[in-house]
GROMACS .gro file of C-alpha atoms in nm:
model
  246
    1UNK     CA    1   0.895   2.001 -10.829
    2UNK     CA    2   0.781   2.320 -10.652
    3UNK     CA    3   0.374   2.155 -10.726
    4UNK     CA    4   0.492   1.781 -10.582
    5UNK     CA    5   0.636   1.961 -10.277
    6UNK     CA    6   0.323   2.162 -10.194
    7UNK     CA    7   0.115   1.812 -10.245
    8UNK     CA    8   0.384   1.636 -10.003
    9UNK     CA    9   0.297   1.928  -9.728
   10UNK     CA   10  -0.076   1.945  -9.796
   11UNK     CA   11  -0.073   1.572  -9.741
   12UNK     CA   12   0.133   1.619  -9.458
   13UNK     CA   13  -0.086   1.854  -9.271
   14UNK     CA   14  -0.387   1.647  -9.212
   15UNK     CA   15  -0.140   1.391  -9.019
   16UNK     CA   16   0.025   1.692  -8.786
   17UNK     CA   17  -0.358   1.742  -8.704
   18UNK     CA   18  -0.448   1.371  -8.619
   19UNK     CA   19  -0.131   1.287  -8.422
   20UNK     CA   20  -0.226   1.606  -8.212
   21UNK     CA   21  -0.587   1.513  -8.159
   22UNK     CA   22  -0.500   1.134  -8.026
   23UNK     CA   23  -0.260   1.337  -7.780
   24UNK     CA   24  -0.492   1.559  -7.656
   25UNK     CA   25  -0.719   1.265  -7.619
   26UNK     CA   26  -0.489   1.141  -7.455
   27UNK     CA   27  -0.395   1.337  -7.188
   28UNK     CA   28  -0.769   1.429  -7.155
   29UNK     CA   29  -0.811   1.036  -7.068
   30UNK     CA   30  -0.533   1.070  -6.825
   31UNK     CA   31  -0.654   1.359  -6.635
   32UNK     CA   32  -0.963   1.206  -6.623
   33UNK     CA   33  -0.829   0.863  -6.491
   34UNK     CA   34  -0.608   1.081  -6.197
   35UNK     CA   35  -0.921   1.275  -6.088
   36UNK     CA   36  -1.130   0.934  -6.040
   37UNK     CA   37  -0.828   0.776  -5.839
   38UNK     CA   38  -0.821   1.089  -5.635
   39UNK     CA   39  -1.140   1.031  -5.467
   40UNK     CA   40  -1.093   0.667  -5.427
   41UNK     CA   41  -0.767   0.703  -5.285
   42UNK     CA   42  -0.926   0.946  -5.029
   43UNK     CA   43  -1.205   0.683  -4.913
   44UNK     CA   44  -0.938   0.421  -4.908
   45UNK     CA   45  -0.686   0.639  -4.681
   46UNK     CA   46  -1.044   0.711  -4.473
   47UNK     CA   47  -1.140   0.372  -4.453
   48UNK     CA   48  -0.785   0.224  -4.317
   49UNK     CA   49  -0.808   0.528  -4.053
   50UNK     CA   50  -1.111   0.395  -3.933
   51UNK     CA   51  -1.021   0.036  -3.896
   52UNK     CA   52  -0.734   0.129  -3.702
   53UNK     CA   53  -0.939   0.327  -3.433
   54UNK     CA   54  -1.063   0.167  -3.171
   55UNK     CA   55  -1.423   0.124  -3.113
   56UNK     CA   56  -1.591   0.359  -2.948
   57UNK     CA   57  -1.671   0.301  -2.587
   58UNK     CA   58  -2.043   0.252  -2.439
   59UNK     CA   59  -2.138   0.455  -2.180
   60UNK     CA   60  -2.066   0.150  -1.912
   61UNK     CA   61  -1.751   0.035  -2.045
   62UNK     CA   62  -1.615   0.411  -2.031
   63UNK     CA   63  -1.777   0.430  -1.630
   64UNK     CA   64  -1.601   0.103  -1.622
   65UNK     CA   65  -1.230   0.251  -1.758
   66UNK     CA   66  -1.258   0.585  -1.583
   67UNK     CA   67  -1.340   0.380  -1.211
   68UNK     CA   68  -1.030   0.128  -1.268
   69UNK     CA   69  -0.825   0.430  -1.330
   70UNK     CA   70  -0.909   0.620  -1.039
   71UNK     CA   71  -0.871   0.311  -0.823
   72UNK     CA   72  -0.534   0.246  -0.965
   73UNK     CA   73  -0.413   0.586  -0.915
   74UNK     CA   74  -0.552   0.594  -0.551
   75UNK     CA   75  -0.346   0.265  -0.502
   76UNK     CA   76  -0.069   0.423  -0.605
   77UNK     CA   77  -0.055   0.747  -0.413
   78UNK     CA   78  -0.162   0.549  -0.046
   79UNK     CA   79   0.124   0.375  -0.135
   80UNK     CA   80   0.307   0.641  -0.196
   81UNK     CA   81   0.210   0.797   0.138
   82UNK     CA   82   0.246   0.460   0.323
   83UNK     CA   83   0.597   0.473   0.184
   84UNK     CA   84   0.685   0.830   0.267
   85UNK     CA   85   0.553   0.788   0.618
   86UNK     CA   86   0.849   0.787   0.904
   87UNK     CA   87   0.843   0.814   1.266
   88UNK     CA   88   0.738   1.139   1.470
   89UNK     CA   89   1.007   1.426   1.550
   90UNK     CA   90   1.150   1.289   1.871
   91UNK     CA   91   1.036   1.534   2.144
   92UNK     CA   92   0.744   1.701   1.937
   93UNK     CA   93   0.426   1.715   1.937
   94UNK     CA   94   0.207   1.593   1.699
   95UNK     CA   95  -0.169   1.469   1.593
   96UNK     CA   96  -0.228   1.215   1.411
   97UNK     CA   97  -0.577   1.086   1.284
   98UNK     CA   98  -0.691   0.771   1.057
   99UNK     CA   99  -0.883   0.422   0.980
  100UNK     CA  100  -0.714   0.062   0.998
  101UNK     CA  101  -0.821  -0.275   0.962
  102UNK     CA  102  -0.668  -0.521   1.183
  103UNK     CA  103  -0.477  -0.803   1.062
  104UNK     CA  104  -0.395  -1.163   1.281
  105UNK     CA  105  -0.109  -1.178   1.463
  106UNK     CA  106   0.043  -1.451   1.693
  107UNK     CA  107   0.038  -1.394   2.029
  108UNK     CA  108   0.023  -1.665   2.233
  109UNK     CA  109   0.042  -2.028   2.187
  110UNK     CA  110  -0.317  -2.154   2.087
  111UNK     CA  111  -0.456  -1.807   1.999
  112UNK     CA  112  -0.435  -1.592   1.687
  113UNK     CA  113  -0.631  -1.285   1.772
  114UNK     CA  114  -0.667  -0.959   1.539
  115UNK     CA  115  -0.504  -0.647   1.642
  116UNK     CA  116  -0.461  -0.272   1.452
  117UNK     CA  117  -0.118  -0.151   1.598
  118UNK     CA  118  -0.195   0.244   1.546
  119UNK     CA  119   0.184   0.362   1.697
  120UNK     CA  120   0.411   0.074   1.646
  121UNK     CA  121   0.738   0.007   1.794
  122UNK     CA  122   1.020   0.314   1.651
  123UNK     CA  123   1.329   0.215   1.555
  124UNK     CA  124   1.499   0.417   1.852
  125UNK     CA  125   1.271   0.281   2.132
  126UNK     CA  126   1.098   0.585   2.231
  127UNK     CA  127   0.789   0.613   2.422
  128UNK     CA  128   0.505   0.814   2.329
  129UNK     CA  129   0.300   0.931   2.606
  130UNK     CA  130  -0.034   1.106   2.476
  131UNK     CA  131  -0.435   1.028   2.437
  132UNK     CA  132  -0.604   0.883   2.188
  133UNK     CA  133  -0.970   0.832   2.061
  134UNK     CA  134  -1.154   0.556   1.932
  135UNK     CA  135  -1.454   0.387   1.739
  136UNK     CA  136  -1.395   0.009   1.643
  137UNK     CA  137  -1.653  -0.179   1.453
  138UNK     CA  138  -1.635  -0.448   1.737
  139UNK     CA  139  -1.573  -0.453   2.098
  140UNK     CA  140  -1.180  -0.509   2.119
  141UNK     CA  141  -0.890  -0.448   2.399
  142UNK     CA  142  -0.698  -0.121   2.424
  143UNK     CA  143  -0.332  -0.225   2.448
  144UNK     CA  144   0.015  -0.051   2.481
  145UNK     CA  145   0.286  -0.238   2.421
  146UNK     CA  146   0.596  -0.169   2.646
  147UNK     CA  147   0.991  -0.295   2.527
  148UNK     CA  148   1.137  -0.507   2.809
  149UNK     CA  149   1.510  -0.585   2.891
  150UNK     CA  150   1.608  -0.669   3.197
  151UNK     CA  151   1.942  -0.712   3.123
  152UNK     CA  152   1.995  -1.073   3.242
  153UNK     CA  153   1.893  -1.440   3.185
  154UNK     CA  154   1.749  -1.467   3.522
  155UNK     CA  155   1.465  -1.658   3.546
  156UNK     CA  156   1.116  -1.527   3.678
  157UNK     CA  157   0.988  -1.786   3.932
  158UNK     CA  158   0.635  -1.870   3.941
  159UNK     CA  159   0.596  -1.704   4.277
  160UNK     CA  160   0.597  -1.393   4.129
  161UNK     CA  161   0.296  -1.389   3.946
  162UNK     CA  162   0.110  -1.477   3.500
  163UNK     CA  163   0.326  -1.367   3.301
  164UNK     CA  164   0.152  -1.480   2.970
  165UNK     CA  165   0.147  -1.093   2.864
  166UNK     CA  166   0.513  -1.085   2.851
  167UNK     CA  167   0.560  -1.246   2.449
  168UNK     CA  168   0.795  -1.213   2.208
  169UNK     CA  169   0.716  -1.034   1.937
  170UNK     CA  170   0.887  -0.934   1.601
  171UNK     CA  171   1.175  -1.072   1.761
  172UNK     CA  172   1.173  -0.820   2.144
  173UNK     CA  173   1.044  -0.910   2.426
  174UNK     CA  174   0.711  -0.722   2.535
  175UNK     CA  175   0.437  -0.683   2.776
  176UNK     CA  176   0.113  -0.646   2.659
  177UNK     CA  177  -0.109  -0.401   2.878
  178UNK     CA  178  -0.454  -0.389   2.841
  179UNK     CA  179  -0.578  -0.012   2.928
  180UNK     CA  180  -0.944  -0.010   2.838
  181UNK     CA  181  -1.202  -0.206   2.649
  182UNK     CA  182  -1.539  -0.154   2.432
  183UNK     CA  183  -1.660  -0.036   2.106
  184UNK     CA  184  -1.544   0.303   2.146
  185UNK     CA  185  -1.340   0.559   2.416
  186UNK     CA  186  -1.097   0.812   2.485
  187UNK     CA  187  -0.790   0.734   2.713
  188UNK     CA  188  -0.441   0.878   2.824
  189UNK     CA  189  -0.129   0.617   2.713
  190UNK     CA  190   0.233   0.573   2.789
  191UNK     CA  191   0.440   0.322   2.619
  192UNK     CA  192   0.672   0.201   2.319
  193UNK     CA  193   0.315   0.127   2.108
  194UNK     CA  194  -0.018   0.160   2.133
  195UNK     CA  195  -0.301  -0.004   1.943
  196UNK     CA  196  -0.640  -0.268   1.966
  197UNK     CA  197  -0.699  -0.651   2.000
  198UNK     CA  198  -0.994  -0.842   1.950
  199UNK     CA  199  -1.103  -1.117   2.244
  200UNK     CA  200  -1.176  -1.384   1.973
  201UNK     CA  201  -1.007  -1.437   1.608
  202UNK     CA  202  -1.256  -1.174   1.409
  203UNK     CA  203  -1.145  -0.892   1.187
  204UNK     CA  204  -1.245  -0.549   1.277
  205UNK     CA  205  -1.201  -0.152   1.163
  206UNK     CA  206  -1.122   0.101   1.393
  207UNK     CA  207  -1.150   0.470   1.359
  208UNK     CA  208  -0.899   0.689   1.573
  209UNK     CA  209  -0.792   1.016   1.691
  210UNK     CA  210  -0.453   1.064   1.890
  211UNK     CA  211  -0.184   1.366   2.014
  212UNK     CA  212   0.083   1.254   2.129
  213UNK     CA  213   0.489   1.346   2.239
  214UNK     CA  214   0.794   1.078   2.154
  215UNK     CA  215   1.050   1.095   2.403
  216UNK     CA  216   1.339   0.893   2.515
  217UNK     CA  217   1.300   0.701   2.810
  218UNK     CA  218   1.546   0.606   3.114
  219UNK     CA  219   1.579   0.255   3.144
  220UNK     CA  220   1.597   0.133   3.525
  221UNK     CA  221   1.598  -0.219   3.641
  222UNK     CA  222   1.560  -0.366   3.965
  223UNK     CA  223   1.527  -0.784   4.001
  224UNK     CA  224   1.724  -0.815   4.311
  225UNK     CA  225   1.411  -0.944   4.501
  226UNK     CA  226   1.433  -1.248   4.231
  227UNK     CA  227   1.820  -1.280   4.241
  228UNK     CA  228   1.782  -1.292   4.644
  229UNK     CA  229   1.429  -1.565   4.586
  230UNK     CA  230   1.639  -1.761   4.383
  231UNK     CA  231   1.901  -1.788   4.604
  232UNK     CA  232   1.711  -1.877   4.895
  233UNK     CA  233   1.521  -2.136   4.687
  234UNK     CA  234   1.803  -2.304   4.617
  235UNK     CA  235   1.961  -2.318   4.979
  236UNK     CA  236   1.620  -2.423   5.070
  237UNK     CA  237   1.641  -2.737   4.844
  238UNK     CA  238   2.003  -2.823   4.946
  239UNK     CA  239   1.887  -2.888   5.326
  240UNK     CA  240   1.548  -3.053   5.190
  241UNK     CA  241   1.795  -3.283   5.032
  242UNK     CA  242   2.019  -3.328   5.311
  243UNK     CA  243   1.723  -3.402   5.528
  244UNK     CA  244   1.590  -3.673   5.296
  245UNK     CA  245   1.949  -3.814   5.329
  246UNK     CA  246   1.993  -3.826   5.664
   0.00000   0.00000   0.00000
């Protein structure tokens, strides 16, 4: 028995052996399978990172890019500044200096000329009184622009004078006053705006300089010359129609 049982473990042995060897084969053909899909799996990560870049820019499309940028972030901030810009301290001095394009605006029937207002009309009808500079890429009219309300419907008879510089504009009544003309000058102003005009319908740029003071203004009216003209008009017409009459 004790013989049989040593053969049964002598056979035995050389199978404990084998079954070892295929397992270290084994594992040997695993390792070596990971460390080959280690490497591939690194390309493959590599290659999907560079398919989801972007292309990389020429040297114009990049000049291209960085000039749209800038433009759109100079938009922004004149914007910005056109938005955050309010009317002078009432009774303060103060300097103001810039470049504007003129735009059309309707003026009188039949006409359309261009005009840059530089001070427009404040919202509590002061005057500024001050001097301004100027260069304009075309001859054009100095203008201020002065509020009118006289306070009554009376109507102006034709006695008294052209009135086709008293419009309506933005919905007030104005008088346009013409205060210089030419390319270029330097001039003292008093009114509710100042600003340019061309002669003809053409666009122009004007460069400009100005000081000037907003103050308040005391509004006096005086039309009893036309109340009185009126009046005697109309007596005047009454015994012209008696006469015819008689």
């Amino acid at each position: 028995m004790l013989e049989h049982n040593k053969g049964m473990k002598y056979v035995a042995m050389p199978s404990t052996v084998t079954l070892c060897l295929a397992l270290a084969l084994a594992v040997a053909i695993i390792i070596s399978a990971s460390s080959v899909q280690e490497p591939l799996k690194v390309v493959q990560a590599q290659v999907q990172q560079q398919q989801q870049q972007p292309p990389q820019e020429t040297f114009f499309e990049s000049a291209i890019r960085t000039a749209n940028e800038t433009s759109g972030n100079q938009g922004q901030q004149q914007q910005q500044q056109q938005d955050a810009v309010t009317d002078p301290a009432l009774n303060a001095d103060f300097v103001q200096q810039g470049q504007m394009s003129s735009q059309p605006v309707q003026l009188r029937e039949g006409g359309q000329p261009h005009s840059a207002i530089i001070l427009p009309i404040r919202d509590d009808k002061a005057i500024y009184s001050g001097i301004i500079t100027h260069q304009a890429s075309k001859p054009v009219d100095s203008i201020v622009l002065n509020l009118l309300n006289p306070g009554n419907r009376t109507a102006i008879p034709e006695q008294f004078g052209d009135l086709d510089d008293i419009v309506r504009l933005n919905g007030q009544l104005v008088s346009i006053n013409e205060i210089g003309s030419g390319e270029s000058g330097s001039m003292p102003f008093t009114g509710n705006a100042i600003g340019f005009i061309s002669d003809e319908d053409d666009p122009f740029i004007v460069t400009y300089t100005l000081t000037a003071v907003p103050e308040n203004a005391r509004i006096v009216n005086d039309i009893t010359s036309i109340l009185g003209f009126n009046a005697s008009s109309s007596s005047d017409q009454v015994e012209e129609e008696e006469i015819e009459e008689d």
